[in-house]
């Protein structure tokens, strides 16, 4: 099922289940939050993958030393790209693990 279809299904089900105990918008939002967080996490993972691929392809020859100075070295640029990708993946994991959907 495409994500757009799944979102529409969740919205329809939320409207069907709504009993008036809270605002309609808050009820639907609460139902959508886990799904939207999953979308956010997937987008971050895709960005991490793209970053690794592009950084490796286009940045070969740049190494970042601990002092932040760039010099010539293909090995350092790949590691830097991988570190950025690692941060994005960690963020995606935190979003996925948050069952209440309150991750920002």
Tab-separated table of C-alpha atoms in Angstrom:
chain	number	residue	atom	x	y	z
A	1	UNK	CA	0.000	0.000	0.000
A	2	UNK	CA	1.352	3.424	-0.947
A	3	UNK	CA	1.932	5.844	1.918
A	4	UNK	CA	-0.723	8.211	0.550
A	5	UNK	CA	-3.285	5.398	0.665
A	6	UNK	CA	-2.257	4.429	4.173
A	7	UNK	CA	-2.597	8.025	5.385
A	8	UNK	CA	-6.050	8.273	3.802
A	9	UNK	CA	-7.062	4.966	5.430
A	10	UNK	CA	-5.896	6.142	8.867
A	11	UNK	CA	-7.768	9.451	8.490
A	12	UNK	CA	-10.972	7.679	7.390
A	13	UNK	CA	-10.736	5.221	10.287
A	14	UNK	CA	-10.075	8.044	12.762
A	15	UNK	CA	-13.175	9.913	11.605
A	16	UNK	CA	-15.196	6.689	11.880
A	17	UNK	CA	-13.906	6.061	15.421
A	18	UNK	CA	-14.255	9.643	16.694
A	19	UNK	CA	-16.797	9.871	19.532
A	20	UNK	CA	-16.626	13.590	20.284
A	21	UNK	CA	-14.566	13.243	23.468
A	22	UNK	CA	-11.940	15.626	22.114
A	23	UNK	CA	-11.622	17.850	19.094
A	24	UNK	CA	-11.854	16.080	15.775
A	25	UNK	CA	-8.530	17.533	14.638
A	26	UNK	CA	-6.711	16.426	17.807
A	27	UNK	CA	-8.177	12.924	17.515
A	28	UNK	CA	-7.148	12.537	13.878
A	29	UNK	CA	-3.707	14.032	14.547
A	30	UNK	CA	-3.121	11.579	17.389
A	31	UNK	CA	-3.965	8.697	15.058
A	32	UNK	CA	-1.759	10.045	12.256
A	33	UNK	CA	1.304	10.904	14.338
A	34	UNK	CA	2.858	7.399	14.428
A	35	UNK	CA	2.401	7.019	10.682
A	36	UNK	CA	3.813	10.466	9.952
A	37	UNK	CA	6.776	9.744	12.232
A	38	UNK	CA	7.409	6.599	10.223
A	39	UNK	CA	7.405	8.719	7.053
A	40	UNK	CA	9.847	11.165	8.688
A	41	UNK	CA	12.146	8.317	9.725
A	42	UNK	CA	12.130	6.823	6.227
A	43	UNK	CA	12.915	10.224	4.713
A	44	UNK	CA	15.900	10.619	7.066
A	45	UNK	CA	17.168	7.154	6.142
A	46	UNK	CA	16.885	7.979	2.446
A	47	UNK	CA	18.717	11.265	3.034
A	48	UNK	CA	21.488	9.396	4.886
A	49	UNK	CA	21.876	6.951	2.023
A	50	UNK	CA	21.961	9.752	-0.539
A	51	UNK	CA	24.466	11.704	1.547
A	52	UNK	CA	26.816	8.745	1.776
A	53	UNK	CA	26.594	8.079	-1.953
A	54	UNK	CA	27.042	11.695	-3.034
A	55	UNK	CA	29.702	12.534	-0.450
A	56	UNK	CA	31.719	9.530	-1.540
A	57	UNK	CA	31.324	10.393	-5.225
A	58	UNK	CA	31.854	14.147	-5.132
A	59	UNK	CA	34.053	14.793	-2.099
A	60	UNK	CA	36.877	12.333	-2.652
A	61	UNK	CA	40.078	14.153	-1.843
A	62	UNK	CA	38.975	16.071	1.241
A	63	UNK	CA	39.899	14.958	4.727
A	64	UNK	CA	38.692	16.629	7.896
A	65	UNK	CA	41.195	16.679	10.727
A	66	UNK	CA	40.110	16.992	14.385
A	67	UNK	CA	40.848	20.717	14.151
A	68	UNK	CA	38.406	20.997	11.251
A	69	UNK	CA	41.035	21.724	8.588
A	70	UNK	CA	40.407	20.196	5.163
A	71	UNK	CA	43.288	18.569	3.317
A	72	UNK	CA	43.738	16.122	0.432
A	73	UNK	CA	42.810	12.527	1.300
A	74	UNK	CA	40.013	10.374	-0.129
A	75	UNK	CA	39.669	8.334	3.041
A	76	UNK	CA	38.720	11.259	5.294
A	77	UNK	CA	35.908	12.575	3.112
A	78	UNK	CA	34.150	9.223	3.046
A	79	UNK	CA	34.364	8.944	6.817
A	80	UNK	CA	32.932	12.436	7.257
A	81	UNK	CA	30.010	11.632	4.979
A	82	UNK	CA	29.426	8.420	6.865
A	83	UNK	CA	29.418	10.300	10.169
A	84	UNK	CA	26.729	12.694	8.918
A	85	UNK	CA	24.707	9.753	7.630
A	86	UNK	CA	25.110	8.023	11.011
A	87	UNK	CA	23.596	11.064	12.751
A	88	UNK	CA	20.608	11.028	10.371
A	89	UNK	CA	20.058	7.298	10.905
A	90	UNK	CA	20.244	7.698	14.695
A	91	UNK	CA	17.604	10.419	14.489
A	92	UNK	CA	15.434	8.148	12.348
A	93	UNK	CA	15.800	5.339	14.898
A	94	UNK	CA	14.727	7.658	17.750
A	95	UNK	CA	11.655	8.728	15.797
A	96	UNK	CA	10.704	5.120	15.024
A	97	UNK	CA	11.160	4.035	18.634
A	98	UNK	CA	8.961	6.782	20.035
A	99	UNK	CA	5.615	5.049	20.395
A	100	UNK	CA	3.760	8.188	21.547
A	101	UNK	CA	4.772	10.155	18.457
A	102	UNK	CA	6.160	13.078	20.439
A	103	UNK	CA	9.635	13.027	18.869
A	104	UNK	CA	10.512	16.366	17.324
